[in-house]
Coordinates of C-alpha atoms in Angstrom, one line a residue:
Chain A
M1 CA 0.0 0.0 0.0
I2 CA 1.2 3.5 -0.9
K3 CA 0.8 5.8 2.1
V4 CA -0.4 9.4 1.4
G5 CA -1.2 12.4 3.5
I6 CA -3.4 15.4 2.5
V7 CA -2.1 18.9 3.4
G8 CA -4.8 21.5 3.4
Y9 CA -8.5 20.7 3.6
G10 CA -10.6 23.0 1.5
N11 CA -12.5 22.0 -1.7
L12 CA -9.4 20.4 -3.3
G13 CA -8.4 18.5 -0.1
K14 CA -12.0 17.1 0.0
G15 CA -11.7 16.2 -3.7
V16 CA -8.5 14.3 -2.9
S17 CA -10.1 12.4 -0.1
F18 CA -13.0 11.3 -2.3
A19 CA -10.6 10.2 -5.0
L20 CA -8.5 8.2 -2.5
Q21 CA -11.6 6.1 -1.8
K22 CA -11.5 4.8 -5.4
A23 CA -7.8 3.9 -5.2
S24 CA -7.4 0.5 -3.5
D25 CA -3.6 0.6 -3.6
L26 CA -3.4 3.9 -1.7
E27 CA -4.0 4.4 2.0
C28 CA -4.6 7.8 3.5
V29 CA -2.6 8.4 6.8
G30 CA -4.5 11.6 7.5
V31 CA -5.3 15.2 6.8
F32 CA -2.9 17.9 8.0
T33 CA -4.5 21.3 8.6
R34 CA -3.4 24.7 10.1
R35 CA -6.9 25.2 11.4
D36 CA -8.1 24.0 14.8
V37 CA -8.3 20.3 14.3
S38 CA -11.7 20.1 16.1
T39 CA -13.2 22.3 13.4
V40 CA -12.4 20.1 10.5
N41 CA -14.9 17.5 9.5
P42 CA -13.5 15.2 6.9
V43 CA -15.9 14.1 4.1
T44 CA -14.6 10.6 4.3
D45 CA -13.3 8.6 7.3
L46 CA -9.9 10.1 7.9
N47 CA -7.6 11.1 10.8
V48 CA -7.1 14.9 11.2
Y49 CA -3.8 16.3 12.5
H50 CA -2.6 19.8 13.1
I51 CA 0.1 20.7 10.5
S52 CA 2.6 21.1 13.4
E53 CA 2.5 17.3 13.8
L54 CA 3.6 16.6 10.3
E55 CA 7.3 16.2 11.2
K56 CA 6.4 13.2 13.3
F57 CA 5.3 11.4 10.2
K58 CA 8.6 11.6 8.4
G59 CA 9.4 8.1 7.0
K60 CA 5.7 7.0 7.5
I61 CA 4.2 8.8 4.5
D62 CA 5.2 8.0 0.9
V63 CA 3.7 11.1 -0.7
L64 CA 2.0 14.3 0.6
I65 CA -0.7 15.7 -1.6
L66 CA -0.5 19.5 -1.2
C67 CA -3.9 21.1 -1.5
G68 CA -3.0 24.7 -0.8
G69 CA -3.4 27.7 -3.1
S70 CA -0.9 28.8 -5.7
A71 CA -0.8 32.5 -4.6
T72 CA 0.9 32.0 -1.3
D73 CA 0.5 28.5 0.2
L74 CA 2.5 26.5 -2.3
P75 CA 5.3 29.1 -3.1
N76 CA 5.8 29.6 0.7
N77 CA 5.6 26.0 2.0
T78 CA 6.4 23.4 -0.6
A79 CA 10.2 23.7 -0.5
N80 CA 10.2 23.3 3.2
V81 CA 7.9 20.2 3.2
L82 CA 10.0 18.7 0.4
K83 CA 13.0 18.5 2.7
D84 CA 11.3 15.6 4.5
F85 CA 8.6 14.3 2.2
C86 CA 7.8 13.6 -1.5
T87 CA 5.0 15.8 -2.7
V88 CA 2.4 16.4 -5.5
D89 CA 0.9 19.8 -6.0
S90 CA -1.4 21.7 -8.4
F91 CA 0.7 24.9 -8.7
D92 CA -1.1 26.8 -11.5
T93 CA 0.5 30.2 -11.7
H94 CA 1.7 29.6 -15.3
A95 CA 4.1 32.5 -15.4
K96 CA 5.9 31.4 -12.3
I97 CA 6.3 27.7 -13.1
P98 CA 10.0 27.9 -14.3
E99 CA 11.1 29.6 -11.0
Y100 CA 8.9 27.3 -8.8
F101 CA 10.3 24.2 -10.6
A102 CA 13.9 25.3 -10.3
K103 CA 13.7 25.9 -6.6
L104 CA 11.9 22.6 -5.8
D105 CA 14.2 20.6 -8.1
E106 CA 17.2 21.9 -6.1
V107 CA 15.7 21.3 -2.7
A108 CA 14.4 17.8 -3.7
K109 CA 17.8 16.7 -5.2
A110 CA 19.6 18.0 -2.1
N111 CA 17.3 16.1 0.2
K112 CA 16.8 13.0 -2.0
T113 CA 13.1 13.5 -2.3
L114 CA 10.8 13.8 -5.3
C115 CA 7.9 16.0 -6.3
A116 CA 5.5 16.5 -9.2
I117 CA 4.3 20.1 -9.7
S118 CA 1.4 21.6 -11.6
I119 CA -0.8 18.5 -11.6
G120 CA -4.5 18.7 -12.3
W121 CA -6.3 19.4 -15.6
D122 CA -4.9 22.8 -16.5
P123 CA -2.0 22.7 -15.9
G124 CA -2.0 18.9 -16.1
V125 CA -4.2 16.9 -18.5
F126 CA -4.4 20.0 -20.8
S127 CA -0.6 20.3 -20.7
I128 CA -0.2 16.7 -21.8
M129 CA -2.4 17.3 -24.7
R130 CA -0.8 20.5 -25.9
S131 CA 2.6 18.7 -25.9
L132 CA 1.3 15.4 -27.4
F133 CA -0.7 17.2 -30.1
G134 CA 2.2 19.5 -31.0
S135 CA 4.6 16.6 -31.3
V136 CA 2.5 14.4 -33.5
L137 CA 1.2 17.3 -35.7
P138 CA 4.1 19.8 -35.7
C139 CA 2.6 22.1 -38.4
G140 CA -0.5 23.7 -36.8
N141 CA -2.0 25.9 -34.2
D142 CA -3.1 25.2 -30.6
Y143 CA -6.2 26.5 -29.1
T144 CA -7.2 26.2 -25.4
F145 CA -10.7 27.1 -24.3
W146 CA -12.0 27.0 -20.7
G147 CA -15.5 26.4 -19.4
K148 CA -18.3 26.6 -18.9
G149 CA -17.0 26.9 -15.4
V150 CA -16.6 28.9 -12.3
S151 CA -13.5 31.2 -12.0
Q152 CA -12.8 31.8 -8.4
G153 CA -10.4 34.7 -9.2
H154 CA -13.1 36.6 -11.2
S155 CA -15.8 35.8 -8.6
D156 CA -13.5 37.2 -5.9
A157 CA -12.8 40.4 -7.9
I158 CA -16.6 41.1 -8.2
R159 CA -17.1 40.5 -4.5
R160 CA -14.5 43.2 -3.7
I161 CA -16.7 45.9 -5.4
D162 CA -18.6 48.2 -3.0
G163 CA -22.2 47.2 -2.6
V164 CA -21.7 43.6 -3.7
E165 CA -22.9 41.0 -1.2
N166 CA -21.9 37.8 -3.1
A167 CA -21.1 36.9 -6.7
I168 CA -20.2 34.0 -9.0
Q169 CA -18.6 34.2 -12.4
Y170 CA -18.7 31.6 -15.2
T171 CA -16.2 31.6 -18.0
V172 CA -18.0 30.4 -21.2
P173 CA -16.2 29.5 -24.5
K174 CA -17.9 31.1 -27.5
Q175 CA -19.5 28.6 -29.8
E176 CA -18.6 30.5 -32.9
A177 CA -15.0 30.4 -32.0
L178 CA -15.1 26.7 -31.2
S179 CA -16.8 26.0 -34.5
A180 CA -14.3 28.0 -36.5
V181 CA -11.4 26.2 -34.8
R182 CA -13.0 22.7 -35.3
S183 CA -13.5 23.5 -39.0
G184 CA -9.7 23.6 -39.4
A185 CA -9.8 27.3 -40.5
N186 CA -6.9 28.1 -38.1
P187 CA -8.5 31.5 -37.1
N188 CA -6.6 34.2 -35.2
L189 CA -8.9 34.8 -32.2
T190 CA -8.8 37.7 -29.9
T191 CA -9.4 37.3 -26.2
R192 CA -12.9 38.7 -26.7
E193 CA -13.7 36.3 -29.5
K194 CA -12.8 33.2 -27.5
H195 CA -14.6 33.5 -24.2
L196 CA -17.6 35.2 -22.6
R197 CA -17.8 36.1 -18.9
E198 CA -21.2 35.6 -17.2
C199 CA -21.6 37.1 -13.7
Y200 CA -24.4 36.4 -11.2
V201 CA -24.3 39.2 -8.6
A202 CA -26.3 39.7 -5.3
V203 CA -26.1 43.3 -4.1
K204 CA -26.5 44.9 -0.6
E205 CA -29.7 46.9 0.1
G206 CA -29.6 50.3 -1.5
A207 CA -26.6 49.5 -3.7
D208 CA -26.2 51.2 -7.1
K209 CA -26.7 48.4 -9.6
E210 CA -25.8 50.5 -12.6
L211 CA -22.5 51.6 -11.1
I212 CA -21.7 48.0 -10.0
E213 CA -22.4 46.7 -13.5
K214 CA -20.1 49.4 -15.0
S215 CA -17.4 48.6 -12.4
I216 CA -17.4 45.0 -13.4
K217 CA -17.5 45.5 -17.1
E218 CA -14.7 48.0 -17.1
M219 CA -12.4 46.2 -14.6
P220 CA -9.0 45.9 -16.2
N221 CA -7.3 42.5 -16.6
Y222 CA -10.4 40.7 -15.3
F223 CA -13.3 41.9 -17.5
A224 CA -12.4 44.9 -19.8
D225 CA -11.2 42.7 -22.6
Y226 CA -14.2 40.4 -22.6
D227 CA -17.9 40.5 -23.5
T228 CA -19.4 40.4 -20.0
I229 CA -22.9 39.7 -19.0
V230 CA -24.0 40.8 -15.5
N231 CA -27.1 39.3 -14.0
F232 CA -28.4 40.6 -10.7
V233 CA -29.9 37.8 -8.6
S234 CA -30.7 37.1 -5.0
A235 CA -28.1 36.1 -2.4
E236 CA -29.9 32.7 -2.2
E237 CA -29.5 32.1 -5.9
V238 CA -25.7 32.8 -5.7
A239 CA -25.4 30.5 -2.7
Q240 CA -27.2 27.8 -4.6
M241 CA -24.9 28.2 -7.6
Q242 CA -21.8 28.1 -5.4
K243 CA -22.8 24.6 -4.3
S244 CA -21.5 23.0 -7.4
L245 CA -18.3 23.8 -9.1
P246 CA -18.5 22.5 -12.7
H247 CA -15.7 23.3 -15.2
G248 CA -13.9 21.9 -18.2
G249 CA -12.7 23.0 -21.5
F250 CA -11.1 22.1 -24.8
V251 CA -7.6 21.7 -26.2
I252 CA -7.7 21.7 -30.0
R253 CA -4.9 21.5 -32.5
S254 CA -5.6 22.0 -36.1
G255 CA -2.9 21.6 -38.7
N256 CA -1.7 19.7 -41.8
T257 CA 0.7 17.0 -42.9
T258 CA 0.7 18.0 -46.6
E259 CA -1.1 20.7 -48.6
N260 CA -4.1 18.5 -49.2
N261 CA -4.5 16.8 -45.8
S262 CA -5.4 18.6 -42.7
H263 CA -6.3 17.2 -39.3
V264 CA -8.1 18.3 -36.2
L265 CA -7.2 16.8 -32.8
E266 CA -9.4 17.7 -29.8
L267 CA -9.6 16.9 -26.1
S268 CA -12.7 17.9 -24.3
L269 CA -13.3 17.7 -20.6
K270 CA -16.8 18.1 -19.1
L271 CA -16.3 18.1 -15.3
G272 CA -19.1 17.9 -12.9
S273 CA -16.8 19.1 -10.1
N274 CA -13.5 21.0 -10.7
P275 CA -12.0 20.2 -7.3
E276 CA -13.1 16.5 -7.3
F277 CA -11.6 15.9 -10.8
T278 CA -8.4 17.8 -9.9
G279 CA -8.2 15.7 -6.7
S280 CA -8.5 12.6 -8.8
V281 CA -5.7 13.6 -11.1
L282 CA -3.5 14.4 -8.0
V283 CA -4.1 11.0 -6.6
A284 CA -3.1 9.3 -9.9
Y285 CA 0.2 11.3 -9.8
S286 CA 0.8 10.5 -6.2
R287 CA 0.8 6.9 -7.2
A288 CA 3.5 7.7 -9.8
I289 CA 5.6 9.7 -7.4
A290 CA 5.6 7.0 -4.8
R291 CA 6.7 4.4 -7.4
L292 CA 9.3 6.7 -9.0
S293 CA 10.7 7.6 -5.6
K294 CA 11.0 3.9 -4.7
E295 CA 13.1 3.5 -7.9
G296 CA 15.5 6.2 -6.6
I297 CA 14.4 9.1 -8.7
T298 CA 14.9 12.5 -7.0
G299 CA 14.1 16.2 -8.0
A300 CA 11.1 17.9 -9.5
L301 CA 9.0 16.4 -12.3
T302 CA 6.1 17.6 -14.4
V303 CA 3.6 15.7 -16.6
Y304 CA 6.2 15.7 -19.4
D305 CA 8.7 13.6 -17.4
I306 CA 6.4 10.8 -16.1
P307 CA 5.6 7.8 -18.3
L308 CA 1.8 7.0 -18.2
K309 CA 2.4 3.5 -16.8
Y310 CA 3.3 5.0 -13.4
L311 CA -0.2 6.6 -13.1
S312 CA -2.2 3.4 -13.6
P313 CA -3.2 0.8 -11.0
L314 CA -2.8 -1.7 -13.9
S315 CA 0.5 -3.6 -14.4
N316 CA 2.5 -3.0 -17.6
E317 CA 1.4 -6.4 -18.9
Q318 CA -2.2 -5.5 -18.3
L319 CA -1.8 -2.1 -19.9
R320 CA -0.3 -3.7 -23.1
E321 CA -2.9 -6.4 -23.2
K322 CA -6.1 -4.5 -22.3
L323 CA -5.5 -0.9 -23.4
L324 CA -2.9 -0.7 -26.1
Chain B
M1 CA 20.7 15.5 -36.3
I2 CA 18.9 12.2 -35.7
K3 CA 19.4 9.8 -38.7
V4 CA 16.4 7.7 -39.7
G5 CA 15.6 5.2 -42.4
I6 CA 12.3 4.2 -43.8
V7 CA 11.7 0.5 -44.4
G8 CA 8.8 -0.2 -46.8
Y9 CA 7.3 2.4 -49.1
G10 CA 3.6 2.1 -49.4
N11 CA 1.1 4.6 -48.2
L12 CA 2.5 4.6 -44.7
G13 CA 6.1 5.0 -45.9
K14 CA 5.1 8.0 -47.9
G15 CA 3.3 9.4 -44.9
V16 CA 6.5 9.1 -42.9
S17 CA 8.5 10.8 -45.6
F18 CA 6.1 13.8 -45.6
A19 CA 6.3 14.0 -41.8
L20 CA 10.1 14.0 -41.9
Q21 CA 10.0 17.2 -43.9
K22 CA 8.4 18.9 -40.9
A23 CA 11.0 17.7 -38.4
S24 CA 14.1 19.9 -38.6
D25 CA 16.1 17.7 -36.1
L26 CA 15.6 14.5 -38.1
E27 CA 17.4 13.6 -41.3
C28 CA 16.3 10.7 -43.6
V29 CA 19.2 8.5 -44.8
G30 CA 16.9 6.8 -47.3
V31 CA 14.1 4.4 -48.1
F32 CA 14.7 0.7 -48.1
T33 CA 12.4 -1.4 -50.3
R34 CA 12.2 -5.1 -51.3
R35 CA 10.9 -3.9 -54.8
D36 CA 13.1 -3.1 -57.8
V37 CA 14.7 0.2 -56.7
S38 CA 14.1 1.8 -60.1
T39 CA 10.3 1.4 -59.7
V40 CA 10.1 3.4 -56.5
N41 CA 9.4 7.1 -56.9
P42 CA 9.7 8.8 -53.5
V43 CA 7.2 11.6 -52.8
T44 CA 10.0 13.7 -51.3
D45 CA 13.6 14.0 -52.2
L46 CA 15.1 10.7 -50.8
N47 CA 17.6 8.1 -51.6
V48 CA 16.1 4.7 -52.4
Y49 CA 18.0 1.4 -51.6
H50 CA 17.2 -2.2 -51.9
I51 CA 16.5 -3.8 -48.6
S52 CA 19.5 -6.1 -49.1
E53 CA 21.8 -3.1 -48.7
L54 CA 20.4 -2.3 -45.2
E55 CA 23.2 -4.1 -43.4
K56 CA 25.8 -1.6 -44.8
F57 CA 24.0 1.1 -42.8
K58 CA 24.6 -0.5 -39.4
G59 CA 26.0 2.3 -37.2
K60 CA 24.9 5.0 -39.6
I61 CA 21.2 5.1 -38.8
D62 CA 19.8 5.9 -35.3
V63 CA 16.2 4.6 -35.9
L64 CA 14.5 2.6 -38.6
I65 CA 10.8 3.4 -39.1
L66 CA 9.2 0.1 -40.2
C67 CA 6.3 0.7 -42.5
G68 CA 5.3 -2.8 -43.3
G69 CA 2.0 -4.5 -42.5
S70 CA 1.1 -6.2 -39.2
A71 CA -0.1 -9.5 -40.8
T72 CA 3.2 -10.8 -42.0
D73 CA 5.9 -8.0 -42.6
L74 CA 6.4 -6.9 -39.0
P75 CA 6.0 -10.3 -37.2
N76 CA 8.4 -11.9 -39.7
N77 CA 11.0 -9.2 -40.0
T78 CA 11.2 -6.8 -37.0
A79 CA 13.1 -9.2 -34.7
N80 CA 15.8 -9.6 -37.3
V81 CA 16.2 -5.9 -38.1
L82 CA 16.3 -5.2 -34.4
K83 CA 19.6 -7.1 -34.0
D84 CA 21.4 -4.2 -35.8
F85 CA 19.1 -1.2 -35.5
C86 CA 16.7 0.6 -33.2
T87 CA 13.2 0.6 -34.6
V88 CA 9.7 2.1 -34.4
D89 CA 6.7 0.3 -35.8
S90 CA 2.9 0.5 -36.0
F91 CA 2.1 -3.2 -35.2
D92 CA -1.7 -3.1 -34.7
T93 CA -2.9 -6.7 -34.3
H94 CA -4.2 -6.1 -30.8
A95 CA -4.5 -9.7 -29.8
K96 CA -0.9 -10.5 -30.7
I97 CA 0.8 -7.5 -29.0
P98 CA 1.9 -9.3 -25.8
E99 CA 3.6 -12.0 -27.8
Y100 CA 5.2 -9.5 -30.3
F101 CA 6.4 -7.3 -27.4
A102 CA 8.0 -10.2 -25.5
K103 CA 9.9 -11.5 -28.5
L104 CA 11.2 -8.0 -29.5
D105 CA 12.1 -7.1 -25.9
E106 CA 14.3 -10.2 -25.6
V107 CA 16.0 -9.6 -29.0
A108 CA 16.6 -5.9 -28.3
K109 CA 18.0 -6.5 -24.8
A110 CA 20.3 -9.2 -26.1
N111 CA 21.6 -6.9 -28.9
K112 CA 21.5 -3.6 -26.9
T113 CA 19.0 -2.0 -29.2
L114 CA 15.7 -0.3 -28.5
C115 CA 12.3 -0.4 -30.2
A116 CA 8.9 1.2 -29.8
I117 CA 6.0 -1.0 -30.9
S118 CA 2.4 -0.3 -31.8
I119 CA 2.8 3.5 -32.6
G120 CA 0.2 5.4 -34.5
W121 CA -3.2 6.6 -33.5
D122 CA -4.9 3.3 -32.6
P123 CA -2.8 1.7 -31.2
G124 CA -0.9 4.8 -30.2
V125 CA -2.6 8.1 -29.4
F126 CA -5.9 6.3 -28.5
S127 CA -4.0 3.9 -26.2
I128 CA -2.5 6.9 -24.4
M129 CA -5.9 8.3 -23.8
R130 CA -7.5 5.0 -22.6
S131 CA -4.8 4.7 -20.0
L132 CA -4.7 8.4 -19.0
F133 CA -8.5 8.7 -18.8
G134 CA -8.7 5.4 -16.8
S135 CA -6.0 6.6 -14.3
V136 CA -7.5 10.0 -13.6
L137 CA -11.1 8.8 -13.5
P138 CA -10.9 5.2 -12.2
C139 CA -14.7 4.8 -11.7
G140 CA -16.2 4.8 -15.2
N141 CA -16.5 3.2 -18.6
D142 CA -14.4 3.5 -21.8
Y143 CA -15.7 3.8 -25.2
T144 CA -13.7 3.8 -28.5
F145 CA -15.4 4.7 -31.7
W146 CA -13.7 4.7 -35.1
G147 CA -14.5 6.7 -38.2
K148 CA -15.7 8.0 -40.4
G149 CA -12.9 6.3 -42.2
V150 CA -11.8 3.6 -44.7
S151 CA -11.2 0.1 -43.5
Q152 CA -8.7 -1.6 -45.8
G153 CA -9.6 -5.0 -44.4
H154 CA -13.3 -4.7 -45.1
S155 CA -12.7 -3.2 -48.5
D156 CA -10.5 -6.2 -49.3
A157 CA -13.1 -8.6 -48.1
I158 CA -15.7 -7.1 -50.5
R159 CA -13.3 -7.2 -53.4
R160 CA -12.9 -10.9 -52.9
I161 CA -16.6 -11.5 -53.7
D162 CA -17.3 -12.9 -57.2
G163 CA -18.4 -10.2 -59.6
V164 CA -16.9 -7.3 -57.7
E165 CA -14.5 -5.1 -59.6
N166 CA -13.5 -2.7 -56.9
A167 CA -14.9 -1.5 -53.6
I168 CA -14.3 0.8 -50.6
Q169 CA -15.8 0.5 -47.1
Y170 CA -16.3 3.3 -44.6
T171 CA -16.7 2.6 -40.9
V172 CA -19.1 5.2 -39.5
P173 CA -19.8 5.8 -35.7
K174 CA -23.5 6.0 -35.0
Q175 CA -24.5 9.5 -33.8
E176 CA -27.1 8.1 -31.4
A177 CA -24.5 6.0 -29.6
L178 CA -22.0 8.9 -29.5
S179 CA -24.7 11.2 -28.0
A180 CA -25.7 8.6 -25.4
V181 CA -22.1 8.2 -24.3
R182 CA -21.4 11.9 -24.2
S183 CA -24.5 12.4 -22.0
G184 CA -22.8 10.4 -19.3
A185 CA -25.5 7.7 -19.4
N186 CA -22.8 4.9 -19.5
P187 CA -24.9 2.8 -21.9
N188 CA -24.1 -0.8 -22.8
L189 CA -23.7 -0.8 -26.5
T190 CA -23.7 -3.7 -28.9
T191 CA -21.4 -3.9 -31.9
R192 CA -24.4 -3.0 -34.1
E193 CA -25.3 0.0 -32.0
K194 CA -21.8 1.6 -32.2
H195 CA -20.9 1.5 -35.8
L196 CA -22.4 1.4 -39.3
R197 CA -20.6 0.0 -42.4
E198 CA -21.0 1.9 -45.6
C199 CA -19.8 0.2 -48.8
Y200 CA -19.3 1.6 -52.3
V201 CA -19.1 -1.2 -54.8
A202 CA -18.3 -1.3 -58.5
V203 CA -19.4 -4.6 -60.2
K204 CA -18.2 -6.4 -63.3
E205 CA -20.6 -6.5 -66.3
G206 CA -23.4 -8.9 -65.9
A207 CA -22.8 -9.4 -62.1
D208 CA -25.7 -10.3 -59.9
K209 CA -26.0 -7.2 -57.7
E210 CA -28.6 -8.7 -55.4
L211 CA -26.4 -11.7 -54.7
I212 CA -23.4 -9.4 -54.1
E213 CA -25.3 -7.3 -51.6
K214 CA -26.5 -10.4 -49.8
S215 CA -23.0 -11.8 -49.7
I216 CA -21.6 -8.6 -48.2
K217 CA -24.3 -8.1 -45.6
E218 CA -24.2 -11.8 -44.4
M219 CA -20.4 -12.1 -44.4
P220 CA -19.4 -13.4 -40.9
N221 CA -16.9 -11.4 -38.7
Y222 CA -16.8 -8.5 -41.3
F223 CA -20.4 -7.4 -41.8
A224 CA -23.0 -9.8 -40.3
D225 CA -22.9 -8.1 -36.9
Y226 CA -23.4 -4.6 -38.3
D227 CA -26.0 -2.5 -40.1
T228 CA -24.5 -2.4 -43.5
I229 CA -25.4 -0.1 -46.4
V230 CA -24.3 -1.2 -49.9
N231 CA -24.2 1.5 -52.7
F232 CA -23.4 0.4 -56.2
V233 CA -21.4 3.0 -58.0
S234 CA -19.0 3.1 -61.0
A235 CA -15.4 2.0 -61.0
E236 CA -14.4 5.6 -61.5
E237 CA -16.3 6.7 -58.4
V238 CA -14.6 4.0 -56.3
A239 CA -11.2 5.0 -57.7
Q240 CA -11.9 8.7 -56.8
M241 CA -12.8 7.7 -53.3
Q242 CA -9.7 5.7 -52.9
K243 CA -7.5 8.8 -53.5
S244 CA -8.0 10.1 -50.0
L245 CA -7.9 8.0 -46.9
P246 CA -9.5 10.0 -44.1
H247 CA -10.1 8.4 -40.7
G248 CA -10.4 9.3 -37.1
G249 CA -12.5 8.5 -34.1
F250 CA -13.2 9.0 -30.5
V251 CA -12.1 7.8 -27.1
I252 CA -14.6 8.7 -24.4
R253 CA -14.5 8.0 -20.7
S254 CA -17.5 8.7 -18.6
G255 CA -17.5 8.2 -14.9
N256 CA -17.9 9.8 -11.5
T257 CA -15.9 10.9 -8.5
T258 CA -18.8 11.0 -6.1
E259 CA -22.5 10.1 -6.4
N260 CA -23.4 13.7 -7.4
N261 CA -20.5 14.5 -9.7
S262 CA -19.9 12.9 -13.1
H263 CA -17.4 13.7 -15.7
V264 CA -17.0 13.1 -19.4
L265 CA -13.5 13.0 -20.9
E266 CA -13.2 12.9 -24.7
L267 CA -10.5 12.7 -27.3
S268 CA -11.6 13.2 -30.9
L269 CA -9.3 12.9 -34.0
K270 CA -10.5 14.0 -37.4
L271 CA -7.8 12.9 -39.8
G272 CA -7.6 14.1 -43.4
S273 CA -5.2 11.2 -44.2
N274 CA -4.8 8.1 -42.1
P275 CA -1.3 7.2 -43.4
E276 CA 0.0 10.7 -43.2
F277 CA -1.1 11.2 -39.6
T278 CA 0.2 7.7 -38.6
G279 CA 3.5 8.6 -40.3
S280 CA 3.6 11.8 -38.3
V281 CA 3.2 9.9 -35.0
L282 CA 5.9 7.4 -36.0
V283 CA 8.3 10.3 -36.7
A284 CA 7.7 11.8 -33.2
Y285 CA 8.4 8.4 -31.6
S286 CA 11.5 7.9 -33.7
R287 CA 12.8 11.1 -32.1
A288 CA 12.0 9.5 -28.7
I289 CA 13.7 6.2 -29.5
A290 CA 16.9 7.9 -30.8
R291 CA 17.1 10.0 -27.6
L292 CA 16.3 7.1 -25.2
S293 CA 18.8 4.8 -27.0
K294 CA 21.5 7.4 -26.6
E295 CA 20.7 7.4 -22.9
G296 CA 21.5 3.6 -22.9
I297 CA 17.9 2.3 -22.7
T298 CA 17.4 -1.1 -24.4
G299 CA 14.5 -3.4 -25.0
A300 CA 10.9 -2.9 -26.2
L301 CA 8.8 0.1 -25.2
T302 CA 5.2 1.2 -25.8
V303 CA 3.5 4.5 -25.5
Y304 CA 3.1 3.8 -21.8
D305 CA 6.8 3.7 -21.1
I306 CA 7.9 6.9 -22.9
P307 CA 7.6 10.3 -21.2
L308 CA 6.1 12.9 -23.5
K309 CA 9.2 15.1 -23.3
Y310 CA 11.1 12.7 -25.5
L311 CA 8.6 13.2 -28.4
S312 CA 8.8 16.9 -28.6
P313 CA 11.4 19.0 -30.5
L314 CA 11.1 21.5 -27.6
S315 CA 13.5 21.4 -24.7
N316 CA 12.2 20.5 -21.2
E317 CA 12.6 24.2 -20.2
Q318 CA 10.5 25.3 -23.3
L319 CA 7.9 22.6 -22.5
R320 CA 7.5 23.9 -18.9
E321 CA 7.5 27.5 -19.9
K322 CA 5.3 27.4 -23.0
L323 CA 3.0 24.4 -22.7
L324 CA 2.6 23.5 -19.1

């Protein structure tokens, strides 16, 4: 049995604990939280420990699945944890990946541990597809679309506006853009042409809805470059929408091998729950990290470094016989 | 520069030679054929040698891309070639893969060479997806659909019927089945429910069309278990259709992480030319085999053993920075 621990117990940590129930070769030692342990109610039957107890588990856990955020949790903590444990994380600040990778690779090699960074669906499964598609169809263009799904960052940005009580924002790929890409037309698409932003906003009593709508639509970086739809709804309706966190998207590569022959390669993910699917991907990679670490591999890895056989509960013989 | 050779120069060999034009880090030493060299006209600027000259190239070629068929060419010849060269092939007789793998793994290890078997889109890209999807969504069902595309085996079977001059057969996935799978309904589908077989047949003068149609539709293994449509057309029309060899298909996995949250993962390939795309995949894996062999790896590998970074012309740093 591979022994794993979960660090951090928000939506993603819960997703990981559900996914661990489906993996008969992995055993969860426990959840590690910085909150008061008595306030954490795990969604599956798990031990809960305060994060300060983690060091006692050195040598007793094969892989820690880090479920903190990419803004501060992971950049501040992963290197430290990696001194004693192998880890898997979902670091998704694309621009900072090279720096994050370099730091962790150094720490892991110095401490003879192993980590996989940026695991999930984007980065993660989508990254696999961008690379695979580009390698097997070198002449062509890549397109990534996200949604329909909730963007936490954009929802937070709306909630920071004066007079807003609660809000949720859905990123929606535009059908016309998807159709143009799938036709093999290789269009040049602007940000505005690719995605729509749909906002559901509950306001405080007496708030100026017109001003709020204007503030959202003109917000730089977040909304100004997009067609944005603002719907004012009740706080109850927003709360209801927040109960499920669907997401997904598309990676499409369109290109040609000769003048006459073009090809369209497409991955589509329709995810009922973003954190549960991300958690499920993290669990598959924690299996890989445990196995690779046992083989003596150290350092930092990404999806590009790890052969698929390490993710699967099937043996190599079974993979060749059943799935090849 | 990685030096490759092409063995066999039918449709697939031609596809490989087109793909090599798009790979600036690979150089083609030449085509090796068992035909009279003077009768082979390469589609790109390449040297052509008789297969008997191959042994002279030992040490001068990094990888041979084997473009023979799976029925006799590959099972009879690969092990012998592998004594002196690293190879990549598209062996696609699913039931015989374990036996083929075991034999080549033994020969390659004994001779310190390396090979990748069963490379293409199915087996190949589709195999990658079946394994990846199953690993990240362990509770669910897999569905593979093929087409719309030409099946050479079924076209040949029709041509063997008395009175048939020429024929082409398209395998077509049924839209109702695809829709049911995409809905997440996890249907149990029979062979008949998944695919349709569309035949275009040119008959000889005086042939009994009714009897030919009956012979096709009742042919065991090939057509009896399918809904089959037979269209009688002119020999010119069949010849025209034979000029392009489109294909493609879908790998779909539908499953759930918890009772409330289901997910649908889908890969779709729309290929303008089956042999050109297969050739392009073979070329990406020949890059991988050359690199892995240089690292001292020996034996037989499949898509499950090879990290994606080896397929790409990009460096690991570029992959992490641009595609992760």
